[in-house]
Amino acid sequence: MCRATRPSKAKIGGCLSLLQSWARFHFPFLRPRVDHPYTFPLITRWNHPTSYARLPTSLEDIRLLLDQQSETHFQWTPYEDSTIRAVISYEYLQNPNVWHVKVTLINYVTVEMHQSDRVLRQFGCRQPIPVAPEVFDDQHKIDLRQLHTDWPRF
């Protein structure tokens, strides 16, 4: 997904279910209706029947809807909601410094950087102007399906 942030890109790859879940928490005007309580991990909220009534389906309509929104229409700190916090284990909430860790995410054969410094505002932290996203062109060439590789050592 790091290369997808470039304006010239028309396609995206990577952990799209994580991106989709993030978007549904932050863009209430694009969120399908779900009549199911929150559970942890939060991404499982979208595994239940949903209603897409009155939501745009074409890319052009979605872009238009996004362009028409003001800053007040975005939910910048969705995880402050008490119903969401109630299902998150205390161990994740006791040390907010962990939220700022920059680590690699490995999703099947895709390696991406979890750049928490780019999403601090959603956790109620001060959001500096982010630097350019890290690009892992060399890591994107690695195929994790190689059978006889000692991956922890690699």
mmCIF file of C-alpha atoms in Angstrom:
data_model
loop_
_atom_site.group_PDB
_atom_site.id
_atom_site.type_symbol
_atom_site.label_atom_id
_atom_site.label_comp_id
_atom_site.label_asym_id
_atom_site.label_seq_id
_atom_site.Cartn_x
_atom_site.Cartn_y
_atom_site.Cartn_z
ATOM 1 C CA MET A 1 0.000 0.000 0.000
ATOM 2 C CA CYS A 2 2.974 2.341 0.443
ATOM 3 C CA ARG A 3 3.288 2.834 -3.314
ATOM 4 C CA ALA A 4 -0.465 3.438 -3.619
ATOM 5 C CA THR A 5 -0.070 6.835 -1.920
ATOM 6 C CA ARG A 6 1.617 8.181 -5.037
ATOM 7 C CA PRO A 7 -0.817 10.334 -7.074
ATOM 8 C CA SER A 8 0.052 8.542 -10.321
ATOM 9 C CA LYS A 9 -1.068 5.131 -9.019
ATOM 10 C CA ALA A 10 -4.384 3.644 -10.103
ATOM 11 C CA LYS A 11 -4.174 0.248 -8.326
ATOM 12 C CA ILE A 12 -3.593 -0.806 -4.734
ATOM 13 C CA GLY A 13 -2.428 -3.983 -3.034
ATOM 14 C CA GLY A 14 -1.549 -5.127 0.459
ATOM 15 C CA CYS A 15 -3.649 -5.653 3.548
ATOM 16 C CA LEU A 16 -6.824 -4.135 2.144
ATOM 17 C CA SER A 17 -9.117 -5.581 4.815
ATOM 18 C CA LEU A 18 -7.197 -3.529 7.390
ATOM 19 C CA LEU A 19 -7.502 -0.410 5.221
ATOM 20 C CA GLN A 20 -11.195 -1.056 4.624
ATOM 21 C CA SER A 21 -11.886 -1.471 8.339
ATOM 22 C CA TRP A 22 -9.965 1.734 9.113
ATOM 23 C CA ALA A 23 -11.985 3.628 6.489
ATOM 24 C CA ARG A 24 -15.274 2.351 7.854
ATOM 25 C CA PHE A 25 -14.419 3.600 11.344
ATOM 26 C CA HIS A 26 -13.299 7.027 10.099
ATOM 27 C CA PHE A 27 -15.755 7.775 7.268
ATOM 28 C CA PRO A 28 -19.230 7.308 8.768
ATOM 29 C CA PHE A 29 -20.832 8.607 5.559
ATOM 30 C CA LEU A 30 -19.404 5.577 3.669
ATOM 31 C CA ARG A 31 -19.985 3.022 6.433
ATOM 32 C CA PRO A 32 -22.486 0.217 5.856
ATOM 33 C CA ARG A 33 -25.057 -0.313 8.588
ATOM 34 C CA VAL A 34 -24.212 -3.217 10.913
ATOM 35 C CA ASP A 35 -26.604 -4.403 13.609
ATOM 36 C CA HIS A 36 -24.006 -6.280 15.624
ATOM 37 C CA PRO A 37 -22.125 -5.312 18.802
ATOM 38 C CA TYR A 38 -18.424 -4.489 18.695
ATOM 39 C CA THR A 39 -16.020 -7.362 19.303
ATOM 40 C CA PHE A 40 -12.237 -7.616 19.400
ATOM 41 C CA PRO A 41 -10.403 -7.560 17.092
ATOM 42 C CA LEU A 42 -12.398 -4.628 15.785
ATOM 43 C CA ILE A 43 -12.025 -5.696 12.153
ATOM 44 C CA THR A 44 -14.454 -8.573 12.827
ATOM 45 C CA ARG A 45 -17.304 -6.037 13.041
ATOM 46 C CA TRP A 46 -17.520 -6.157 9.255
ATOM 47 C CA ASN A 47 -17.829 -9.976 9.099
ATOM 48 C CA HIS A 48 -21.558 -9.762 9.832
ATOM 49 C CA PRO A 49 -24.465 -8.958 7.496
ATOM 50 C CA THR A 50 -24.385 -5.315 6.460
ATOM 51 C CA SER A 51 -26.722 -2.945 4.673
ATOM 52 C CA TYR A 52 -25.317 -0.796 1.863
ATOM 53 C CA ALA A 53 -28.612 1.034 1.265
ATOM 54 C CA ARG A 54 -28.091 4.682 0.231
ATOM 55 C CA LEU A 55 -24.325 4.239 -0.179
ATOM 56 C CA PRO A 56 -22.660 5.023 -3.516
ATOM 57 C CA THR A 57 -21.240 2.088 -5.432
ATOM 58 C CA SER A 58 -19.372 3.655 -8.350
ATOM 59 C CA LEU A 59 -15.866 4.999 -7.865
ATOM 60 C CA GLU A 60 -16.858 8.386 -9.312
ATOM 61 C CA ASP A 61 -19.753 8.737 -6.851
ATOM 62 C CA ILE A 62 -17.544 7.753 -3.899
ATOM 63 C CA ARG A 63 -14.878 10.294 -4.925
ATOM 64 C CA LEU A 64 -17.561 12.983 -5.274
ATOM 65 C CA LEU A 65 -18.950 12.177 -1.839
ATOM 66 C CA LEU A 66 -15.453 12.343 -0.314
ATOM 67 C CA ASP A 67 -14.793 15.692 -2.024
ATOM 68 C CA GLN A 68 -18.045 17.131 -0.654
ATOM 69 C CA GLN A 69 -17.224 16.367 2.984
ATOM 70 C CA SER A 70 -15.837 18.879 5.434
ATOM 71 C CA GLU A 71 -13.432 18.027 8.254
ATOM 72 C CA THR A 72 -16.370 17.699 10.660
ATOM 73 C CA HIS A 73 -17.772 14.749 8.686
ATOM 74 C CA PHE A 74 -14.730 12.587 9.435
ATOM 75 C CA GLN A 75 -14.471 10.695 12.699
ATOM 76 C CA TRP A 76 -10.880 11.427 13.730
ATOM 77 C CA THR A 77 -10.866 9.551 17.052
ATOM 78 C CA PRO A 78 -13.311 6.647 16.692
ATOM 79 C CA TYR A 79 -11.540 4.556 19.320
ATOM 80 C CA GLU A 80 -12.512 7.002 22.075
ATOM 81 C CA ASP A 81 -16.087 5.680 21.840
ATOM 82 C CA SER A 82 -16.830 3.895 25.145
ATOM 83 C CA THR A 83 -18.591 0.994 23.381
ATOM 84 C CA ILE A 84 -15.434 0.358 21.349
ATOM 85 C CA ARG A 85 -13.055 0.780 24.288
ATOM 86 C CA ALA A 86 -15.122 -1.689 26.315
ATOM 87 C CA VAL A 87 -14.144 -4.596 24.026
ATOM 88 C CA ILE A 88 -10.424 -3.731 23.808
ATOM 89 C CA SER A 89 -8.307 -5.667 26.282
ATOM 90 C CA TYR A 90 -6.719 -3.600 29.055
ATOM 91 C CA GLU A 91 -3.242 -4.764 28.000
ATOM 92 C CA TYR A 92 -3.601 -2.751 24.762
ATOM 93 C CA LEU A 93 -4.757 0.390 26.543
ATOM 94 C CA GLN A 94 -2.369 0.447 29.523
ATOM 95 C CA ASN A 95 0.715 1.564 27.572
ATOM 96 C CA PRO A 96 -0.082 4.195 24.910
ATOM 97 C CA ASN A 97 3.616 4.304 23.908
ATOM 98 C CA VAL A 98 3.067 0.993 22.125
ATOM 99 C CA TRP A 99 0.685 2.775 19.747
ATOM 100 C CA HIS A 100 3.631 4.725 18.315
ATOM 101 C CA VAL A 101 5.764 1.732 17.354
ATOM 102 C CA LYS A 102 6.801 1.525 13.700
ATOM 103 C CA VAL A 103 7.006 -2.131 12.684
ATOM 104 C CA THR A 104 6.640 -4.188 9.541
ATOM 105 C CA LEU A 105 3.358 -5.945 8.884
ATOM 106 C CA ILE A 106 3.515 -9.239 7.019
ATOM 107 C CA ASN A 107 0.248 -10.258 5.396
ATOM 108 C CA TYR A 108 0.750 -13.530 3.544
ATOM 109 C CA VAL A 109 3.323 -12.589 0.891
ATOM 110 C CA THR A 110 3.138 -8.806 1.369
ATOM 111 C CA VAL A 111 5.518 -6.793 3.572
ATOM 112 C CA GLU A 112 4.420 -3.276 4.555
ATOM 113 C CA MET A 113 5.487 -0.783 7.176
ATOM 114 C CA HIS A 114 2.982 0.069 9.908
ATOM 115 C CA GLN A 115 3.687 3.776 10.100
ATOM 116 C CA SER A 116 1.892 4.789 13.266
ATOM 117 C CA ASP A 117 3.357 8.303 13.071
ATOM 118 C CA ARG A 118 0.910 8.930 10.193
ATOM 119 C CA VAL A 119 -2.237 8.167 12.242
ATOM 120 C CA LEU A 120 -1.577 9.681 15.668
ATOM 121 C CA ARG A 121 -4.550 12.034 15.524
ATOM 122 C CA GLN A 122 -7.052 9.177 15.635
ATOM 123 C CA PHE A 123 -5.687 8.245 19.072
ATOM 124 C CA GLY A 124 -5.984 11.785 20.398
ATOM 125 C CA CYS A 125 -2.268 12.516 19.968
ATOM 126 C CA ARG A 126 -0.626 15.524 18.343
ATOM 127 C CA GLN A 127 -0.224 14.793 14.622
ATOM 128 C CA PRO A 128 2.908 16.291 13.073
ATOM 129 C CA ILE A 129 3.208 16.736 9.337
ATOM 130 C CA PRO A 130 4.237 13.225 8.268
ATOM 131 C CA VAL A 131 7.329 12.510 6.256
ATOM 132 C CA ALA A 132 7.087 10.642 2.967
ATOM 133 C CA PRO A 133 5.981 7.020 3.472
ATOM 134 C CA GLU A 134 8.660 4.372 3.535
ATOM 135 C CA VAL A 135 8.820 2.324 0.336
ATOM 136 C CA PHE A 136 9.973 -1.267 0.472
ATOM 137 C CA ASP A 137 10.683 -2.028 -3.174
ATOM 138 C CA ASP A 138 13.321 -4.647 -2.254
ATOM 139 C CA GLN A 139 11.045 -6.325 0.289
ATOM 140 C CA HIS A 140 8.149 -6.358 -2.184
ATOM 141 C CA LYS A 141 10.242 -8.666 -4.380
ATOM 142 C CA ILE A 142 10.515 -11.282 -1.586
ATOM 143 C CA ASP A 143 8.247 -14.279 -2.055
ATOM 144 C CA LEU A 144 7.323 -15.836 1.308
ATOM 145 C CA ARG A 145 6.201 -19.002 -0.460
ATOM 146 C CA GLN A 146 9.821 -20.171 -0.777
ATOM 147 C CA LEU A 147 9.631 -23.501 1.026
ATOM 148 C CA HIS A 148 13.160 -24.042 2.320
ATOM 149 C CA THR A 149 13.884 -20.616 3.788
ATOM 150 C CA ASP A 150 14.498 -20.046 7.491
ATOM 151 C CA TRP A 151 12.304 -16.933 7.669
ATOM 152 C CA PRO A 152 13.120 -15.833 11.243
ATOM 153 C CA ARG A 153 16.832 -15.873 10.396
ATOM 154 C CA PHE A 154 16.227 -14.270 6.955
#
